[in-house]
PDB file of C-alpha atoms in Angstrom:
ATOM      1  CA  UNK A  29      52.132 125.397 127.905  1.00  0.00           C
ATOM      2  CA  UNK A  30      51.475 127.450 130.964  1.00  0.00           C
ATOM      3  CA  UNK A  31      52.820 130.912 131.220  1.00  0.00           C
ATOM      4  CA  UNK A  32      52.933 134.489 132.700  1.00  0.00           C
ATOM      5  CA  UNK A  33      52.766 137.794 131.104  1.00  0.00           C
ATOM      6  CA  UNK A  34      54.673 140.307 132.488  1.00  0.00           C
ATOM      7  CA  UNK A  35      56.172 143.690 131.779  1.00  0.00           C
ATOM      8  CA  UNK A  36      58.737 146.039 132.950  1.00  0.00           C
ATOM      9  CA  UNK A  37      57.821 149.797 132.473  1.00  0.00           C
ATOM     10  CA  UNK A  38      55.900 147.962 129.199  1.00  0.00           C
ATOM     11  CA  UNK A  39      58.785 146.142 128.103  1.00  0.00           C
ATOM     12  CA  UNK A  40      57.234 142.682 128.135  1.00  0.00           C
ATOM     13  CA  UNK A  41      57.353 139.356 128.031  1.00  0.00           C
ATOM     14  CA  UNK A  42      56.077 135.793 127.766  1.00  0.00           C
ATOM     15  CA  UNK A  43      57.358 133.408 130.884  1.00  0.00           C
ATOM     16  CA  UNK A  44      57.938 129.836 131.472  1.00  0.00           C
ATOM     17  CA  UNK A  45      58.756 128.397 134.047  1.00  0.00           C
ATOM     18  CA  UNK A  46      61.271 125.472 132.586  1.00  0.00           C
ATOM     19  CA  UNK A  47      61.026 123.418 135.882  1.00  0.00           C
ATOM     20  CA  UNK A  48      57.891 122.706 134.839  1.00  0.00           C
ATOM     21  CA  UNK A  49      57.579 123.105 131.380  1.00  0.00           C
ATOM     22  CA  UNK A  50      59.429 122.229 127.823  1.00  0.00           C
ATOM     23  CA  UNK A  51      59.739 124.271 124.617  1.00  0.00           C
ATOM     24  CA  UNK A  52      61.291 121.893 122.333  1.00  0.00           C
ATOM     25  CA  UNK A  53      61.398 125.090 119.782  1.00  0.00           C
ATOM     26  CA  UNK A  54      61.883 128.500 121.698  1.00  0.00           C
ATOM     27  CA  UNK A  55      62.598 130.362 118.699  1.00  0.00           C
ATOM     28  CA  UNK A  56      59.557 129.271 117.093  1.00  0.00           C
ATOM     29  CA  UNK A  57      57.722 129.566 120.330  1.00  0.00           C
ATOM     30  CA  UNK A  58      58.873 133.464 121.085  1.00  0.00           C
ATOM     31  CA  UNK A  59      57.347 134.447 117.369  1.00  0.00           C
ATOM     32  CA  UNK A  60      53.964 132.553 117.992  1.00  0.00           C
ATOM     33  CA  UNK A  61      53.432 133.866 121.419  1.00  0.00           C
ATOM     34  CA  UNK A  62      54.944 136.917 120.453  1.00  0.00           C
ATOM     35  CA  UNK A  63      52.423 138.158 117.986  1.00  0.00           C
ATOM     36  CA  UNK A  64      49.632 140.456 119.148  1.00  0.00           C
ATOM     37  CA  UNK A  65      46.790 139.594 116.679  1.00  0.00           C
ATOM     38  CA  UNK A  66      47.228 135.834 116.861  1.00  0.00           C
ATOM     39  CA  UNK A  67      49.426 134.975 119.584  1.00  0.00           C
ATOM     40  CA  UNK A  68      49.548 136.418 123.489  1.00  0.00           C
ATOM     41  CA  UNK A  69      51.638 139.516 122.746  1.00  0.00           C
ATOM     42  CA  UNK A  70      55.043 140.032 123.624  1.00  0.00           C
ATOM     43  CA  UNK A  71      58.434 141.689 122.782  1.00  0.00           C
ATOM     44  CA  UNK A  72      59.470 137.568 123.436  1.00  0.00           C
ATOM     45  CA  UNK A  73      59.924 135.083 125.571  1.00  0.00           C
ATOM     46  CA  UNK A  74      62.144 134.062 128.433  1.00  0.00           C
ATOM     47  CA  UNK A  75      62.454 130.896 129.726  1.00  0.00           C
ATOM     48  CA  UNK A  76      63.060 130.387 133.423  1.00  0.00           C
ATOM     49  CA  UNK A  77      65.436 127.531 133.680  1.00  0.00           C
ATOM     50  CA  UNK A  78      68.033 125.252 136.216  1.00  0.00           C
ATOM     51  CA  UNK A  79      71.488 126.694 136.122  1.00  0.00           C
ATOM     52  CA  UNK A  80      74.977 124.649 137.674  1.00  0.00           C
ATOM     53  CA  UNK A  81      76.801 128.648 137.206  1.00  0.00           C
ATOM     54  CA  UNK A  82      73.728 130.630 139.125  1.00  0.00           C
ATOM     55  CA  UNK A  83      70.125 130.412 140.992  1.00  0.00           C
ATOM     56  CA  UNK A  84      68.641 130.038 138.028  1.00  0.00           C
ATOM     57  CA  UNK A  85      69.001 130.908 133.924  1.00  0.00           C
ATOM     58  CA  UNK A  86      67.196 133.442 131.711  1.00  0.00           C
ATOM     59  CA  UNK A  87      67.119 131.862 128.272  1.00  0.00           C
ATOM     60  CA  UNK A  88      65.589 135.473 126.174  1.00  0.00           C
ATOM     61  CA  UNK A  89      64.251 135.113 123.007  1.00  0.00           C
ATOM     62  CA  UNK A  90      63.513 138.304 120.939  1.00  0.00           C
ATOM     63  CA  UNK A  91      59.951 138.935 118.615  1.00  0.00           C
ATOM     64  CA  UNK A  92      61.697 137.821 115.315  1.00  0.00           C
ATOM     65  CA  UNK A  93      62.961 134.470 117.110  1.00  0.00           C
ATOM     66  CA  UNK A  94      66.702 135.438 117.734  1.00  0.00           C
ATOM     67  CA  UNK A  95      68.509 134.545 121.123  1.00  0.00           C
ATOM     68  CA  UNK A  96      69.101 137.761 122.987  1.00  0.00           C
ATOM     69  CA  UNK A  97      72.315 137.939 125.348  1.00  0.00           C
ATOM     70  CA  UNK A  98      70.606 140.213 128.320  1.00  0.00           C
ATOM     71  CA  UNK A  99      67.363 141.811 128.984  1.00  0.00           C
ATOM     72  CA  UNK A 100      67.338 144.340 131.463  1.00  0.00           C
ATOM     73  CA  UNK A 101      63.438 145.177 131.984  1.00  0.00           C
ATOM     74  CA  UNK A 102      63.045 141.012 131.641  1.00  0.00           C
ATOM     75  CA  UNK A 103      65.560 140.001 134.439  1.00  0.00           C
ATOM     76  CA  UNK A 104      64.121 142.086 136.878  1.00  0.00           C
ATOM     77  CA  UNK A 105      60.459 140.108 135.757  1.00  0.00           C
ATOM     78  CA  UNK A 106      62.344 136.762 136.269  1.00  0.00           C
ATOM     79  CA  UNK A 107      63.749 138.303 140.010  1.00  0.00           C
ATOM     80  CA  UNK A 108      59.630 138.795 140.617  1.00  0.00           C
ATOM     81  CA  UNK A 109      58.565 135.437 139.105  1.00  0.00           C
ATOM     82  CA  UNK A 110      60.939 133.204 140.757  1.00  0.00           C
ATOM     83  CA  UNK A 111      60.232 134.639 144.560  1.00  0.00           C
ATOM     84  CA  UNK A 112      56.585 135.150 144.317  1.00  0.00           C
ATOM     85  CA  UNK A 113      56.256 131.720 142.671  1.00  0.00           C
ATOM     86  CA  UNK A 114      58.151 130.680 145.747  1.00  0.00           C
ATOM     87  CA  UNK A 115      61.346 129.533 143.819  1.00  0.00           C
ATOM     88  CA  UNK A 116      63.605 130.802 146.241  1.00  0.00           C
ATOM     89  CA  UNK A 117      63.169 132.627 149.419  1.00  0.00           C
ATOM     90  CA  UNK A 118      66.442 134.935 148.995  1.00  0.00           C
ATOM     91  CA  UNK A 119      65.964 138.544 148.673  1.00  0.00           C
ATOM     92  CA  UNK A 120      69.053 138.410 147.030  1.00  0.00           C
ATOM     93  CA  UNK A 121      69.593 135.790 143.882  1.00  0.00           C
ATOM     94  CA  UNK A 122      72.142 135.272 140.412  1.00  0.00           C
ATOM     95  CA  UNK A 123      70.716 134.673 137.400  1.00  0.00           C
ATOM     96  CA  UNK A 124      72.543 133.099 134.705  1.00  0.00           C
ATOM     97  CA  UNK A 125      72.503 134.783 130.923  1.00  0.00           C
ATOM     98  CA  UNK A 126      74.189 134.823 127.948  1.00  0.00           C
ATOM     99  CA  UNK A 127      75.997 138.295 128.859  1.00  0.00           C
ATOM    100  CA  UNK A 128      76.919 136.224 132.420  1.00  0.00           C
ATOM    101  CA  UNK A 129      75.952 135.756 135.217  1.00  0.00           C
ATOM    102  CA  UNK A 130      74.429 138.479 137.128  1.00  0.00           C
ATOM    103  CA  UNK A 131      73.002 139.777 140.734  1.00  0.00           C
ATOM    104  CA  UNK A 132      69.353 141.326 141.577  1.00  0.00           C
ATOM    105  CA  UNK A 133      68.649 142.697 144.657  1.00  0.00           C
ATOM    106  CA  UNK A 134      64.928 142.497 145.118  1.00  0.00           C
ATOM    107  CA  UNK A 135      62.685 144.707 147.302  1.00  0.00           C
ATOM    108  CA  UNK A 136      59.849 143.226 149.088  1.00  0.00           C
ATOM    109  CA  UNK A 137      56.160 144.468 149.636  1.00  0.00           C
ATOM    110  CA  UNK A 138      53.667 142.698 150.981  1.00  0.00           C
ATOM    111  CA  UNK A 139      55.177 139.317 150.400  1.00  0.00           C
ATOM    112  CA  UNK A 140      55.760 140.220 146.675  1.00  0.00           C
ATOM    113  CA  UNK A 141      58.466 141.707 144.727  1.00  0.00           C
ATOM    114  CA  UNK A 142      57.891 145.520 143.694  1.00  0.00           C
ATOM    115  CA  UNK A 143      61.289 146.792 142.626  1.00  0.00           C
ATOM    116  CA  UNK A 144      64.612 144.894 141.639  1.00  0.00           C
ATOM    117  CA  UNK A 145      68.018 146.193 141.462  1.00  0.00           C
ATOM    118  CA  UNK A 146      70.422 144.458 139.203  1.00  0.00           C
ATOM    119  CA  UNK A 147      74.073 144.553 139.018  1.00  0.00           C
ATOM    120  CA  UNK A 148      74.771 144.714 134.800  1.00  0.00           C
ATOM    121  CA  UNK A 149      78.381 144.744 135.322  1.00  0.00           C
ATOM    122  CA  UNK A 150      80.968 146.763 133.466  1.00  0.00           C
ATOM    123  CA  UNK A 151      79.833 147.846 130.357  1.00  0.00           C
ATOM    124  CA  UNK A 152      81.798 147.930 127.188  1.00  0.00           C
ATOM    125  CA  UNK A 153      83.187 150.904 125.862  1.00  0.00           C
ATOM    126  CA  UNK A 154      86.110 150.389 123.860  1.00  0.00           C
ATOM    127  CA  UNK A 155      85.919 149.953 120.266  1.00  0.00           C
ATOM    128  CA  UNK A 156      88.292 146.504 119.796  1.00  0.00           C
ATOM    129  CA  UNK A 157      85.450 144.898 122.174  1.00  0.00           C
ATOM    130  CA  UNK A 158      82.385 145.968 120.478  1.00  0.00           C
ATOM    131  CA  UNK A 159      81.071 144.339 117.701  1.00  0.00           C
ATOM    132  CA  UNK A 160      81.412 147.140 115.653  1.00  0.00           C
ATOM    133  CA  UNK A 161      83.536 147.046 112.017  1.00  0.00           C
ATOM    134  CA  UNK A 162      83.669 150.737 110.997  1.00  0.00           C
ATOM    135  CA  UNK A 163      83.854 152.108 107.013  1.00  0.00           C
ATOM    136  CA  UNK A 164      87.111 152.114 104.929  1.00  0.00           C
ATOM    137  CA  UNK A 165      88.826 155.309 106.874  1.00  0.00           C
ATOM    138  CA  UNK A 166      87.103 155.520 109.703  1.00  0.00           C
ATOM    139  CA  UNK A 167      88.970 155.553 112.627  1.00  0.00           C
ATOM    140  CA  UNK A 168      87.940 156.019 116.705  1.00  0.00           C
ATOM    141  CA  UNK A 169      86.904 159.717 116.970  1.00  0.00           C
ATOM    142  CA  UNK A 170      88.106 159.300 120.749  1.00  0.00           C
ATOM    143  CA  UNK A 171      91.921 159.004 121.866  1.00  0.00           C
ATOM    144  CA  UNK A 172      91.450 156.567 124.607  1.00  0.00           C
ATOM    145  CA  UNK A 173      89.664 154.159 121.444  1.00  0.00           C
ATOM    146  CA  UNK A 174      86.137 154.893 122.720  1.00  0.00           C
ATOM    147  CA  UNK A 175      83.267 155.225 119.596  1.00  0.00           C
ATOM    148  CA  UNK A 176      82.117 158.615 120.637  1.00  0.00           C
ATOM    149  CA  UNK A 177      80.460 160.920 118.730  1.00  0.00           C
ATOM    150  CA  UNK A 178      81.119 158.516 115.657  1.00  0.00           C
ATOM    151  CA  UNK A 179      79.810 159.781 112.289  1.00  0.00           C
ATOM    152  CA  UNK A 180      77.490 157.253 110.605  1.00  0.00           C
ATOM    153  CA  UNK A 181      75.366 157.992 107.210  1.00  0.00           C
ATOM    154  CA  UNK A 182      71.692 156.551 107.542  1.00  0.00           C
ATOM    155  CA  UNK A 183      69.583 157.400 104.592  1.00  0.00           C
ATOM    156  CA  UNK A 184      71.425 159.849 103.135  1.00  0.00           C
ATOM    157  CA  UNK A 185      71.771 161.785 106.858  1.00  0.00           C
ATOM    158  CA  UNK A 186      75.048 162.278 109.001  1.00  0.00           C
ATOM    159  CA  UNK A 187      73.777 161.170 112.669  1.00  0.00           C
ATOM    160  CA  UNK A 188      76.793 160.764 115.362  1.00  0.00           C
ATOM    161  CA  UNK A 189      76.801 157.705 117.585  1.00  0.00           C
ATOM    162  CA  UNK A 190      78.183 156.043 120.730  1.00  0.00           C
ATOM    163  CA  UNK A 191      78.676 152.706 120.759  1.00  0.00           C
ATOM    164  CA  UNK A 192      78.703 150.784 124.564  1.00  0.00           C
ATOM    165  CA  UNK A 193      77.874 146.782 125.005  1.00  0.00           C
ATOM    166  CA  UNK A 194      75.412 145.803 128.257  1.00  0.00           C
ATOM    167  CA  UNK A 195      76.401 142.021 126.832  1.00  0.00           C
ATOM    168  CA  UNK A 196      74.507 143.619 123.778  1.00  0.00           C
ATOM    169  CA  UNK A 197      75.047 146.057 121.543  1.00  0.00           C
ATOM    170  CA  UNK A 198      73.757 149.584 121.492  1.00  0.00           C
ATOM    171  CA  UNK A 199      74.450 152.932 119.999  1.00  0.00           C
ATOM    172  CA  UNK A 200      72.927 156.018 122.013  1.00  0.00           C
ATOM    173  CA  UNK A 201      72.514 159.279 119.329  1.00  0.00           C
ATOM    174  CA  UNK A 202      71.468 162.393 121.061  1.00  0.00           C
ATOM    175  CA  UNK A 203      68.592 164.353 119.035  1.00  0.00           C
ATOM    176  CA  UNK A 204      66.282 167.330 119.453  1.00  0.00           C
ATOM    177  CA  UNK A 205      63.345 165.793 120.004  1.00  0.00           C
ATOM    178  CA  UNK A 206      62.919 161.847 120.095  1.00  0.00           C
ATOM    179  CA  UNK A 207      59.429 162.051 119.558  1.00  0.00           C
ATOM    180  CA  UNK A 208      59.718 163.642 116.335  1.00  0.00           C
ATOM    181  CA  UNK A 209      61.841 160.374 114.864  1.00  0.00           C
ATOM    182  CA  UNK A 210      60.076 158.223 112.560  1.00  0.00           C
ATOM    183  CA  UNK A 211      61.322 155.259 114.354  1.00  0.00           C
ATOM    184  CA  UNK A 212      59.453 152.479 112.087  1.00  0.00           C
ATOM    185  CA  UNK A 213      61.055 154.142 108.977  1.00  0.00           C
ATOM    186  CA  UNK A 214      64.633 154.786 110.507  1.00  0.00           C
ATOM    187  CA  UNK A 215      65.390 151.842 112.974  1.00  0.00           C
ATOM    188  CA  UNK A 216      66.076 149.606 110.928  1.00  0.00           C
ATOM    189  CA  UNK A 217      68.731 151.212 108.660  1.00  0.00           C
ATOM    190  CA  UNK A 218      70.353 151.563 112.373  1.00  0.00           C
ATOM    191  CA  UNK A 219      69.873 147.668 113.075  1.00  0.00           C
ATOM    192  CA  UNK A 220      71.032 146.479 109.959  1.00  0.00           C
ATOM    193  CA  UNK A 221      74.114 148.909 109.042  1.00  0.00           C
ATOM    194  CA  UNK A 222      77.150 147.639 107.958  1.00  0.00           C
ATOM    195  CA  UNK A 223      78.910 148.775 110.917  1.00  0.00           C
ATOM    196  CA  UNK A 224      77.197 146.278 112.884  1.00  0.00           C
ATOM    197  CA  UNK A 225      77.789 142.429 112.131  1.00  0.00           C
ATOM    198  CA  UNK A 226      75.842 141.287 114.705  1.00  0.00           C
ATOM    199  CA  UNK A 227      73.052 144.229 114.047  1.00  0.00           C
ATOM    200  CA  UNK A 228      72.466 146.685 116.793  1.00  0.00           C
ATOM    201  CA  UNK A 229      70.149 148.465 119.210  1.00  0.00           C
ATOM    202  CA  UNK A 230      69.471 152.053 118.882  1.00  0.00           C
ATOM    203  CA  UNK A 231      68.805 154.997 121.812  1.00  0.00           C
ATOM    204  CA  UNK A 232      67.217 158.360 120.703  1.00  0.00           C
ATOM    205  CA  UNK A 233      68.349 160.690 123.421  1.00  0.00           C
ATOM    206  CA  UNK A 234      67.445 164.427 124.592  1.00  0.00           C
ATOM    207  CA  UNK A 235      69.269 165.360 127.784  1.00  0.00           C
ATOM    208  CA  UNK A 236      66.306 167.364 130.176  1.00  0.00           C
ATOM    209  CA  UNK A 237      69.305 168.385 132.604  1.00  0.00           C
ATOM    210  CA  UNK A 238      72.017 166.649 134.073  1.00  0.00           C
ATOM    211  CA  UNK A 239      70.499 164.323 135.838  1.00  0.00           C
ATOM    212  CA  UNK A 240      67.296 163.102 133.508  1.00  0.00           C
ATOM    213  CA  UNK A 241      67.185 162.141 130.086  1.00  0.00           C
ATOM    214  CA  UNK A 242      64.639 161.049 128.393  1.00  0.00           C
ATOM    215  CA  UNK A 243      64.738 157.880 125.284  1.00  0.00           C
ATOM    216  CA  UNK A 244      63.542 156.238 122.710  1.00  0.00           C
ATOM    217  CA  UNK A 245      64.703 153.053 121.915  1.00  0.00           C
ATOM    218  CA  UNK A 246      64.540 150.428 118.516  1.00  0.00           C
ATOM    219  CA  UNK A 247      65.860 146.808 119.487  1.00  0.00           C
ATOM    220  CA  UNK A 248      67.093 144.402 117.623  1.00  0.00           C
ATOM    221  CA  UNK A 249      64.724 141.820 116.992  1.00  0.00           C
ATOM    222  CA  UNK A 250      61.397 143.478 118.225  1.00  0.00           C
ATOM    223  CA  UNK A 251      61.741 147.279 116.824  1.00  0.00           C
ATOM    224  CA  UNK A 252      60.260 149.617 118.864  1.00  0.00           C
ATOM    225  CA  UNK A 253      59.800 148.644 122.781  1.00  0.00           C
ATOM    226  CA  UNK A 254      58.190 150.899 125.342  1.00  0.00           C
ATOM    227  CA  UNK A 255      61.366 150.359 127.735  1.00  0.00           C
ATOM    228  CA  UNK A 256      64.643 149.010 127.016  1.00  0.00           C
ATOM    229  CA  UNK A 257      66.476 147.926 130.146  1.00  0.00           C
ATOM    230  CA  UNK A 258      70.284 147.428 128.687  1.00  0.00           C
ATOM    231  CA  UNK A 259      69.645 150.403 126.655  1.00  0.00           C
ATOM    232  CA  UNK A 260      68.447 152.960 129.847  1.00  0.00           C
ATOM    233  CA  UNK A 261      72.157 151.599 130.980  1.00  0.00           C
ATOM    234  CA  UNK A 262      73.848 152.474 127.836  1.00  0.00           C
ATOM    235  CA  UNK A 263      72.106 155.630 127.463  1.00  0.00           C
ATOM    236  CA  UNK A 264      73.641 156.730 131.302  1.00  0.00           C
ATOM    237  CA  UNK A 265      77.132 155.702 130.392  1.00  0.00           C
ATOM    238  CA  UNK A 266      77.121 156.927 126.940  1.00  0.00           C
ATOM    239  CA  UNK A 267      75.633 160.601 128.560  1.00  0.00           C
ATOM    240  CA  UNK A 268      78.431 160.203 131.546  1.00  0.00           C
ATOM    241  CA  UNK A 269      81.234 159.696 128.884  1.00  0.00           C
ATOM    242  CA  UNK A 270      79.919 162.721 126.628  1.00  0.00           C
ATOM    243  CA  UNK A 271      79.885 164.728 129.945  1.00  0.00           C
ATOM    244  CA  UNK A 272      76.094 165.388 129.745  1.00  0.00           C
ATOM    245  CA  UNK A 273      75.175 164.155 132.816  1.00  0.00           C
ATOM    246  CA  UNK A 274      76.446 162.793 135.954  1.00  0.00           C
ATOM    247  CA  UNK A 275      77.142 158.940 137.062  1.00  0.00           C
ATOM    248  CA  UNK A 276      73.332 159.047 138.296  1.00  0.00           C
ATOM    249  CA  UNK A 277      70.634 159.670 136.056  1.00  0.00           C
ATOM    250  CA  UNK A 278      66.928 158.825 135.855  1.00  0.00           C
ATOM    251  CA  UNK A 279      66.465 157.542 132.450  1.00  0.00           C
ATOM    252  CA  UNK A 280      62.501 158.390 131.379  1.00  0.00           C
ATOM    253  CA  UNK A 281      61.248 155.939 128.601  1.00  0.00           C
ATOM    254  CA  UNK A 282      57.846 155.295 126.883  1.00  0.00           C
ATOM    255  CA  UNK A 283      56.482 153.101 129.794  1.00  0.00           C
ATOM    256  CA  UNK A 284      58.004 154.843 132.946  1.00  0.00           C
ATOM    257  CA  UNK A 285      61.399 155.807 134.352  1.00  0.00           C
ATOM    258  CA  UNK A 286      64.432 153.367 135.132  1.00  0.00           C
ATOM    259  CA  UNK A 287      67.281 154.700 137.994  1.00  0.00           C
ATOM    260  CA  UNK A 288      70.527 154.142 136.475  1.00  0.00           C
ATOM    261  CA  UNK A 289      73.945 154.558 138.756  1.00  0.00           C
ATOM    262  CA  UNK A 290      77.362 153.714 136.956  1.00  0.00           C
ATOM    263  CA  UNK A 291      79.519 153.091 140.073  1.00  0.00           C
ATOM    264  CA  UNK A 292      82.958 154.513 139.732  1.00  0.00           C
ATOM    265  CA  UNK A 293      84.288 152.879 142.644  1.00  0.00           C
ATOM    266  CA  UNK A 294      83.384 149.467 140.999  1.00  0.00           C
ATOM    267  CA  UNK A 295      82.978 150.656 137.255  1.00  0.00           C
ATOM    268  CA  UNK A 296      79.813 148.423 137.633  1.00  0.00           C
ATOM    269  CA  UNK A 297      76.052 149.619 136.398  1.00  0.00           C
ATOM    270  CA  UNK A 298      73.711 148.956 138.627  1.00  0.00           C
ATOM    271  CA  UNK A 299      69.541 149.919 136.887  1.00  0.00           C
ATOM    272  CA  UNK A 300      66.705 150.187 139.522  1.00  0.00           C
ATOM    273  CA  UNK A 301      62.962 149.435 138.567  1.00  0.00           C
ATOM    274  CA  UNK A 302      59.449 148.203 138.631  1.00  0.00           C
ATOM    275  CA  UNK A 303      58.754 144.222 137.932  1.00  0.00           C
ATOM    276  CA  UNK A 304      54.729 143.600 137.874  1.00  0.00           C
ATOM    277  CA  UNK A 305      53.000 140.608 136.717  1.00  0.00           C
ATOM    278  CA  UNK A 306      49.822 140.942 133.987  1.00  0.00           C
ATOM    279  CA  UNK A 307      48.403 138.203 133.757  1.00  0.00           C
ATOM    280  CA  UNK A 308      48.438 134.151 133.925  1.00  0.00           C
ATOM    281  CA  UNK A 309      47.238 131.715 131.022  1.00  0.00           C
ATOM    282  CA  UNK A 310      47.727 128.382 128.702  1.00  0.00           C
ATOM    283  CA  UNK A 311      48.540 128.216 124.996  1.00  0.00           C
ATOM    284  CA  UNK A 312      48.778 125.186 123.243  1.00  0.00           C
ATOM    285  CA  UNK A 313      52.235 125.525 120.890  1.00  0.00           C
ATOM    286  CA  UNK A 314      51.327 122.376 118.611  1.00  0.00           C
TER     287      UNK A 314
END
């Protein structure tokens, strides 16, 4: 199987191009490659595919082998791959997902992709559409039926959480110091809590001022990431609902900084960032 590696502020991730190529198992196929001791190294693998709905179809599959709905870092990798593998010629292309279809603008340097914007669409912040199933008694803390500021007890610790949905689930708690979290020891009693059926990703946030924050995110299915994409967008909305910051914020993450805008005139998210291309290889799956 041919591939590229490629990474968005270090989020990254195995691609194939599926005009080309077959993966009769991609959820086997995203843990293999995905390991970094025996495989290529990865937080997954998308698949670049046909699509009757869009340009083309971003089938994401996670480290642990579970189907992701949207992948903010990786879509803007898959707006690169497709024009500087000549794909298309638009500077302007849909990609089909799980979490719908949606629109990258893509900025050309050179004759290559640099930068990609992406419309995310409206994101989800009321609680009867988030896959969220709160403890006996607990109700909403917000009176428009928004989860914000919502207690939740994670190893014996009261930690307050909002809950918005990029097409995937997140929860943004605002800390001190998200360096000083023991992410490996504490992400996964976020991920797995009862209050999430379909598990969850989880933002560490410290607000520098009101228009910068910095993160730390664990994701469902691959732990800790240098860069989460959907979560840099959750993360801006969650700090625009809580009044920290302002509709525009740079979001600063472990592998470089993401510009997040939450339109009001549209109620659309729109994330800004790098798209860069590591390398080029073969791996036999059998």
């Amino acid at each position: 199987m041919k591939f590229t590696k490629m990474q968005g502020i270090g989020n990254d991730y195995v691609y194939v191009n599926c005009f080309e190529e077959t993966v009769e198992d991609p959820s086997w196929a995203a843990r293999f490659v995905s390991d970094r001791h025996f495989g290529i190294g990865s937080d997954g693998l998308i698949l670049i595919c046909p699509s009757e709905k869009a340009d083309f179809e971003m089938r994401m599959y996670n480290a642990d082998g579970s189907r992701g709905e949207m992948c903010g870092n990786g879509i803007r990798c898959v707006g690169k791959y497709v024009y500087d593998k000549g794909l298309t010629d638009k500077r302007s292309i849909t990609v089909e997902t799980l979490a719908g279809v949606k629109s990258l603008d893509l900025t050309v340097e050179n004759g290559q992709v640099s930068e990609v914007t992406v419309d995310m669409g409206q994101p989800g912040i009321l609680a009867d559409r988030l896959p969220v199933i709160l403890g006996k008694g607990e109700v909403p803390a917000d009176p428009e039926g928004r989860l914000i500021r919502q207690p939740i007890q994670v190893q014996g610790k009261t930690y307050y959480f909002t809950a918005v949905s990029m097409g995937n689930p997140h929860i943004v708690l605002y800390v001190d110091d998200p360096y000083a979290i023991d992410l490996e020891a504490v992400g996964p009693s976020f991920e797995n809590h009862s209050y999430f059926p379909e598990r969850t990703n989880t933002e560490f946030v410290r607000v520098l001022d009101r228009n910068h924050v910095e993160m730390r995110v664990w994701e469902r299915g691959a732990g800790e990431t240098w860069a989460c994409g959907t979560g840099a967008c959750a993360v801006a909305v969650s700090s625009a609902m809580n009044g920290l910051t302002g509709r525009e914020v740079t979001v600063k993450l472990r592998g470089g900084d993401l510009e997040i805008n939450w339109d009001e005139k549209t109620d659309h998210v729109f994330m800004t960032g790098p798209a860069v291309t590591v390398f080029e290889g073969e791996i036999d799956l059998r």
